[in-house]
Amino acid sequence: MTDSPWRLRRIALAWSLIASCTVSAAAAQDKPASGARRAASEARSGAEPMEGSFAATLAIIEKNSLKKVARRRLMESAVNGMLHDLDPYSRYLGPEEWRRLNTALAGKFGGIGVFLDIDAAARRLRVKYLLAGSSGAEAGMAAGDQILEINGRSTKDLPLDQVLEVLPGPVGSEVRLLVLHPGAAEPVRLAVERRTVKTPSVRAGHRDDQGRWDYLEDPAHGIGYMRILRLAEDTVDDMKAALTVLESRNLRGLILDLRENTGGLTAAAIAAADLFLDSGRILTVTDADGKESFYDARPGSYTAF
């Protein structure tokens, strides 16, 4: 029996959603093993000699390295090296990176509602666009603005990851900015209140005349367009809301854009794929002991078009 083109498209969709999702898992403790079994395992792997070599290497580096490096950083580098040898998708996240990831996946944080990139010529932060109704927009910021200072700190050659340490903050607090508007001769100082910012994980290709995302890309042919930026807690709800609107506008086909998707939650990837699948296996997970977990599709809500 040959798969129909539509079935193949559904399979490709499920695979794309799963492939774009990164899984973050906490390290689990080893399962108990008998003394003989554990000893035999260590003898085969040479675990004890290598553990001693690792400790000795760490001590030598700390004693003799011309550049003093904190032990935590050395240990994190070692862990990252081990994970790199496992596969290209595993990476250790330190406490700060873990906090940022959780904030991004929650989709809510205290900020001013601006999205930034780097002005390569000026080597400064630049406002790419603002969320409608954000405190940044209300303060007079606009797309194309250069942010010269944040709380008195120059942004020249400041990496974006360091910006994330100073620009967001507690809701209700204030951030002081020195901003140069496009075409202006002099910068202006702005005091902008941080508010709860909800960053959408699902976007359309353009906005309507009221500033809302318009997911119907081609009204004449009933073609919708939905770009999924990450797989977060709110992704499936945002997709359902957009699809409900599209169905009322005679949706006949849908483009799902997963380019530059930053990954996210496995559960969100499964649920997103399940929206468009009536049956079949979405994902199989096999652990180190060979135990398998299955995630099967239920009758989908959006399979008619």
GROMACS .gro file of C-alpha atoms in nm:
model
  305
    1MET     CA    1   0.000   0.000   0.000
    2THR     CA    2   0.143   0.340  -0.097
    3ASP     CA    3   0.114   0.638   0.136
    4SER     CA    4  -0.093   0.924  -0.002
    5PRO     CA    5   0.080   1.261  -0.053
    6TRP     CA    6  -0.135   1.409   0.227
    7ARG     CA    7  -0.030   1.136   0.470
    8LEU     CA    8   0.333   1.192   0.377
    9ARG     CA    9   0.291   1.564   0.441
   10ARG     CA   10   0.146   1.488   0.785
   11ILE     CA   11   0.435   1.254   0.865
   12ALA     CA   12   0.681   1.523   0.754
   13LEU     CA   13   0.504   1.776   0.974
   14ALA     CA   14   0.524   1.556   1.282
   15TRP     CA   15   0.890   1.479   1.218
   16SER     CA   16   0.974   1.848   1.166
   17LEU     CA   17   0.809   1.951   1.491
   18ILE     CA   18   0.983   1.677   1.688
   19ALA     CA   19   1.320   1.744   1.521
   20SER     CA   20   1.300   2.115   1.606
   21CYS     CA   21   1.249   2.045   1.975
   22THR     CA   22   1.542   2.028   2.215
   23VAL     CA   23   1.501   1.830   2.534
   24SER     CA   24   1.641   1.958   2.863
   25ALA     CA   25   1.660   1.691   3.132
   26ALA     CA   26   1.797   1.696   3.485
   27ALA     CA   27   2.067   1.442   3.563
   28ALA     CA   28   1.923   1.136   3.730
   29GLN     CA   29   2.096   0.921   3.990
   30ASP     CA   30   2.237   0.585   3.885
   31LYS     CA   31   2.015   0.288   3.948
   32PRO     CA   32   2.130   0.068   4.237
   33ALA     CA   33   2.352  -0.217   4.132
   34SER     CA   34   2.502  -0.507   4.316
   35GLY     CA   35   2.862  -0.468   4.435
   36ALA     CA   36   2.988  -0.741   4.200
   37ARG     CA   37   2.803  -0.596   3.902
   38ARG     CA   38   2.929  -0.242   3.971
   39ALA     CA   39   3.287  -0.361   4.027
   40ALA     CA   40   3.284  -0.558   3.703
   41SER     CA   41   3.147  -0.257   3.516
   42GLU     CA   42   3.417  -0.027   3.655
   43ALA     CA   43   3.689  -0.279   3.579
   44ARG     CA   44   3.579  -0.301   3.216
   45SER     CA   45   3.548   0.076   3.169
   46GLY     CA   46   3.855   0.175   3.368
   47ALA     CA   47   3.642   0.425   3.562
   48GLU     CA   48   3.859   0.443   3.874
   49PRO     CA   49   4.190   0.520   3.696
   50MET     CA   50   4.021   0.784   3.481
   51GLU     CA   51   3.858   0.945   3.784
   52GLY     CA   52   4.199   0.970   3.944
   53SER     CA   53   4.348   1.117   3.627
   54PHE     CA   54   4.071   1.372   3.608
   55ALA     CA   55   4.124   1.485   3.966
   56ALA     CA   56   4.502   1.505   3.911
   57THR     CA   57   4.458   1.705   3.590
   58LEU     CA   58   4.226   1.947   3.764
   59ALA     CA   59   4.477   1.997   4.045
   60ILE     CA   60   4.764   2.057   3.800
   61ILE     CA   61   4.562   2.315   3.605
   62GLU     CA   62   4.462   2.502   3.920
   63LYS     CA   63   4.821   2.507   4.048
   64ASN     CA   64   5.014   2.586   3.731
   65SER     CA   65   4.784   2.770   3.492
   66LEU     CA   66   4.899   3.127   3.424
   67LYS     CA   67   4.536   3.225   3.382
   68LYS     CA   68   4.342   3.166   3.700
   69VAL     CA   69   4.008   3.007   3.626
   70ALA     CA   70   3.737   2.930   3.879
   71ARG     CA   71   3.697   2.560   3.956
   72ARG     CA   72   3.327   2.574   3.865
   73ARG     CA   73   3.415   2.697   3.516
   74LEU     CA   74   3.669   2.417   3.473
   75MET     CA   75   3.414   2.160   3.583
   76GLU     CA   76   3.148   2.304   3.348
   77SER     CA   77   3.397   2.288   3.059
   78ALA     CA   78   3.468   1.924   3.141
   79VAL     CA   79   3.097   1.840   3.150
   80ASN     CA   80   3.041   2.016   2.817
   81GLY     CA   81   3.329   1.817   2.668
   82MET     CA   82   3.171   1.490   2.780
   83LEU     CA   83   2.832   1.590   2.640
   84HIS     CA   84   2.986   1.702   2.311
   85ASP     CA   85   3.127   1.352   2.262
   86LEU     CA   86   2.781   1.199   2.314
   87ASP     CA   87   2.599   1.384   2.036
   88PRO     CA   88   2.577   1.735   1.889
   89TYR     CA   89   2.247   1.809   2.065
   90SER     CA   90   2.351   1.771   2.430
   91ARG     CA   91   2.471   2.076   2.621
   92TYR     CA   92   2.518   2.166   2.984
   93LEU     CA   93   2.322   2.470   3.105
   94GLY     CA   94   2.456   2.663   3.402
   95PRO     CA   95   2.218   2.821   3.656
   96GLU     CA   96   2.191   3.152   3.468
   97GLU     CA   97   2.138   2.988   3.128
   98TRP     CA   98   1.881   2.757   3.283
   99ARG     CA   99   1.694   3.056   3.428
  100ARG     CA  100   1.692   3.231   3.091
  101LEU     CA  101   1.569   2.919   2.915
  102ASN     CA  102   1.282   2.877   3.160
  103THR     CA  103   1.192   3.245   3.122
  104ALA     CA  104   1.190   3.213   2.744
  105LEU     CA  105   0.978   2.897   2.751
  106ALA     CA  106   0.731   3.055   2.993
  107GLY     CA  107   0.699   3.343   2.745
  108LYS     CA  108   0.659   3.602   3.023
  109PHE     CA  109   0.913   3.829   3.191
  110GLY     CA  110   0.960   4.182   3.317
  111GLY     CA  111   1.080   4.401   3.031
  112ILE     CA  112   1.006   4.694   2.803
  113GLY     CA  113   0.875   4.504   2.501
  114VAL     CA  114   1.157   4.561   2.252
  115PHE     CA  115   1.330   4.309   2.027
  116LEU     CA  116   1.692   4.386   1.948
  117ASP     CA  117   1.965   4.319   1.699
  118ILE     CA  118   2.311   4.466   1.640
  119ASP     CA  119   2.384   4.765   1.416
  120ALA     CA  120   2.703   4.630   1.258
  121ALA     CA  121   2.829   4.969   1.142
  122ALA     CA  122   2.784   5.145   1.477
  123ARG     CA  123   2.849   4.829   1.684
  124ARG     CA  124   2.550   4.923   1.897
  125LEU     CA  125   2.222   4.768   2.001
  126ARG     CA  126   1.936   4.850   1.766
  127VAL     CA  127   1.561   4.813   1.813
  128LYS     CA  128   1.435   4.566   1.555
  129TYR     CA  129   1.069   4.605   1.648
  130LEU     CA  130   0.848   4.665   1.952
  131LEU     CA  131   0.543   4.489   2.087
  132ALA     CA  132   0.225   4.690   2.037
  133GLY     CA  133   0.125   4.869   2.360
  134SER     CA  134   0.458   4.799   2.532
  135SER     CA  135   0.614   5.044   2.776
  136GLY     CA  136   0.901   5.096   2.532
  137ALA     CA  137   0.659   5.206   2.259
  138GLU     CA  138   0.474   5.433   2.503
  139ALA     CA  139   0.804   5.595   2.604
  140GLY     CA  140   0.866   5.695   2.242
  141MET     CA  141   1.098   5.419   2.124
  142ALA     CA  142   1.068   5.301   1.764
  143ALA     CA  143   1.216   5.048   1.522
  144GLY     CA  144   1.564   5.156   1.413
  145ASP     CA  145   1.652   5.330   1.741
  146GLN     CA  146   2.005   5.274   1.865
  147ILE     CA  147   2.037   5.210   2.240
  148LEU     CA  148   2.362   5.377   2.341
  149GLU     CA  149   2.344   5.316   2.717
  150ILE     CA  150   2.152   5.096   2.960
  151ASN     CA  151   2.155   5.229   3.318
  152GLY     CA  152   2.467   5.431   3.237
  153ARG     CA  153   2.651   5.136   3.083
  154SER     CA  154   2.769   5.178   2.724
  155THR     CA  155   2.633   4.923   2.478
  156LYS     CA  156   2.918   4.956   2.231
  157ASP     CA  157   3.042   4.603   2.155
  158LEU     CA  158   2.812   4.470   2.427
  159PRO     CA  159   2.706   4.112   2.344
  160LEU     CA  160   2.335   4.038   2.338
  161ASP     CA  161   2.368   3.778   2.614
  162GLN     CA  162   2.497   4.050   2.848
  163VAL     CA  163   2.209   4.276   2.747
  164LEU     CA  164   1.975   4.006   2.877
  165GLU     CA  165   2.137   4.048   3.218
  166VAL     CA  166   2.060   4.421   3.248
  167LEU     CA  167   1.758   4.506   3.031
  168PRO     CA  168   1.493   4.274   3.183
  169GLY     CA  169   1.415   4.305   3.553
  170PRO     CA  170   1.141   4.305   3.816
  171VAL     CA  171   0.800   4.423   3.701
  172GLY     CA  172   0.746   4.784   3.814
  173SER     CA  173   1.115   4.873   3.820
  174GLU     CA  174   1.266   5.129   3.586
  175VAL     CA  175   1.544   5.108   3.329
  176ARG     CA  176   1.729   5.421   3.213
  177LEU     CA  177   1.822   5.434   2.844
  178LEU     CA  178   2.017   5.667   2.619
  179VAL     CA  179   1.852   5.635   2.277
  180LEU     CA  180   1.942   5.777   1.938
  181HIS     CA  181   1.642   5.797   1.702
  182PRO     CA  182   1.708   5.746   1.328
  183GLY     CA  183   1.807   6.076   1.166
  184ALA     CA  184   1.838   6.260   1.500
  185ALA     CA  185   2.147   6.467   1.577
  186GLU     CA  186   2.144   6.407   1.954
  187PRO     CA  187   2.034   6.113   2.168
  188VAL     CA  188   1.757   6.139   2.426
  189ARG     CA  189   1.736   5.993   2.776
  190LEU     CA  190   1.434   5.778   2.855
  191ALA     CA  191   1.316   5.621   3.180
  192VAL     CA  192   1.108   5.316   3.089
  193GLU     CA  193   0.904   5.110   3.334
  194ARG     CA  194   0.939   4.734   3.313
  195ARG     CA  195   0.608   4.554   3.271
  196THR     CA  196   0.505   4.196   3.218
  197VAL     CA  197   0.595   4.113   2.860
  198LYS     CA  198   0.439   3.818   2.681
  199THR     CA  199   0.645   3.717   2.382
  200PRO     CA  200   0.441   3.522   2.127
  201SER     CA  201   0.577   3.187   2.018
  202VAL     CA  202   0.353   3.190   1.711
  203ARG     CA  203   0.346   3.471   1.456
  204ALA     CA  204   0.198   3.551   1.119
  205GLY     CA  205   0.366   3.698   0.815
  206HIS     CA  206   0.209   4.041   0.862
  207ARG     CA  207  -0.029   4.242   1.081
  208ASP     CA  208  -0.374   4.378   0.999
  209ASP     CA  209  -0.468   4.747   1.009
  210GLN     CA  210  -0.528   4.719   1.386
  211GLY     CA  211  -0.180   4.583   1.456
  212ARG     CA  212  -0.291   4.224   1.513
  213TRP     CA  213  -0.125   3.924   1.353
  214ASP     CA  214  -0.310   3.831   1.032
  215TYR     CA  215  -0.255   3.460   0.973
  216LEU     CA  216  -0.442   3.448   0.639
  217GLU     CA  217  -0.153   3.502   0.400
  218ASP     CA  218  -0.342   3.446   0.073
  219PRO     CA  219  -0.714   3.529   0.112
  220ALA     CA  220  -0.791   3.450  -0.253
  221HIS     CA  221  -0.683   3.086  -0.213
  222GLY     CA  222  -0.752   3.046   0.162
  223ILE     CA  223  -0.387   2.986   0.250
  224GLY     CA  224  -0.278   3.056   0.606
  225TYR     CA  225   0.076   3.115   0.731
  226MET     CA  226   0.198   3.042   1.083
  227ARG     CA  227   0.555   3.079   1.202
  228ILE     CA  228   0.645   2.883   1.516
  229LEU     CA  229   0.946   3.047   1.682
  230ARG     CA  230   0.977   2.812   1.977
  231LEU     CA  231   0.790   2.526   2.142
  232ALA     CA  232   0.680   2.672   2.475
  233GLU     CA  233   0.400   2.636   2.730
  234ASP     CA  234   0.169   2.865   2.533
  235THR     CA  235   0.254   2.749   2.179
  236VAL     CA  236  -0.034   2.507   2.126
  237ASP     CA  237  -0.290   2.748   2.275
  238ASP     CA  238  -0.163   3.022   2.042
  239MET     CA  239  -0.184   2.784   1.747
  240LYS     CA  240  -0.541   2.685   1.835
  241ALA     CA  241  -0.646   3.050   1.867
  242ALA     CA  242  -0.496   3.132   1.527
  243LEU     CA  243  -0.652   2.825   1.363
  244THR     CA  244  -0.995   2.909   1.505
  245VAL     CA  245  -0.977   3.251   1.340
  246LEU     CA  246  -0.850   3.099   1.016
  247GLU     CA  247  -1.133   2.844   1.002
  248SER     CA  248  -1.384   3.128   1.018
  249ARG     CA  249  -1.212   3.279   0.712
  250ASN     CA  250  -1.246   2.968   0.493
  251LEU     CA  251  -0.903   2.822   0.551
  252ARG     CA  252  -0.811   2.569   0.279
  253GLY     CA  253  -0.439   2.518   0.342
  254LEU     CA  254  -0.173   2.613   0.594
  255ILE     CA  255   0.201   2.686   0.578
  256LEU     CA  256   0.386   2.603   0.899
  257ASP     CA  257   0.721   2.782   0.907
  258LEU     CA  258   0.975   2.621   1.145
  259ARG     CA  259   1.282   2.808   1.021
  260GLU     CA  260   1.499   2.944   1.304
  261ASN     CA  261   1.285   2.761   1.559
  262THR     CA  262   1.488   2.761   1.880
  263GLY     CA  263   1.338   2.438   2.015
  264GLY     CA  264   1.173   2.402   2.352
  265LEU     CA  265   0.946   2.150   2.522
  266THR     CA  266   0.896   1.798   2.394
  267ALA     CA  267   0.535   1.800   2.519
  268ALA     CA  268   0.465   2.113   2.313
  269ALA     CA  269   0.612   1.953   2.000
  270ILE     CA  270   0.398   1.642   2.046
  271ALA     CA  271   0.081   1.845   2.110
  272ALA     CA  272   0.147   2.068   1.808
  273ALA     CA  273   0.190   1.769   1.578
  274ASP     CA  274  -0.120   1.606   1.729
  275LEU     CA  275  -0.334   1.899   1.613
  276PHE     CA  276  -0.291   1.786   1.253
  277LEU     CA  277  -0.278   1.406   1.291
  278ASP     CA  278  -0.568   1.161   1.322
  279SER     CA  279  -0.361   0.857   1.417
  280GLY     CA  280  -0.015   0.708   1.418
  281ARG     CA  281   0.291   0.725   1.636
  282ILE     CA  282   0.433   1.073   1.686
  283LEU     CA  283   0.737   0.989   1.897
  284THR     CA  284   0.917   0.694   2.049
  285VAL     CA  285   1.165   0.753   2.331
  286THR     CA  286   1.413   0.479   2.423
  287ASP     CA  287   1.608   0.510   2.747
  288ALA     CA  288   1.952   0.366   2.829
  289ASP     CA  289   1.797   0.038   2.950
  290GLY     CA  290   1.606  -0.010   2.625
  291LYS     CA  291   1.269   0.078   2.778
  292GLU     CA  292   1.045   0.256   2.528
  293SER     CA  293   0.781   0.523   2.579
  294PHE     CA  294   0.529   0.592   2.305
  295TYR     CA  295   0.333   0.902   2.214
  296ASP     CA  296   0.048   0.829   1.975
  297ALA     CA  297  -0.173   1.077   1.791
  298ARG     CA  298  -0.538   1.116   1.880
  299PRO     CA  299  -0.802   1.227   1.627
  300GLY     CA  300  -0.677   1.571   1.523
  301SER     CA  301  -0.877   1.893   1.525
  302TYR     CA  302  -0.741   2.041   1.202
  303THR     CA  303  -0.715   1.770   0.941
  304ALA     CA  304  -0.991   1.863   0.697
  305PHE     CA  305  -0.815   2.126   0.486
   0.00000   0.00000   0.00000
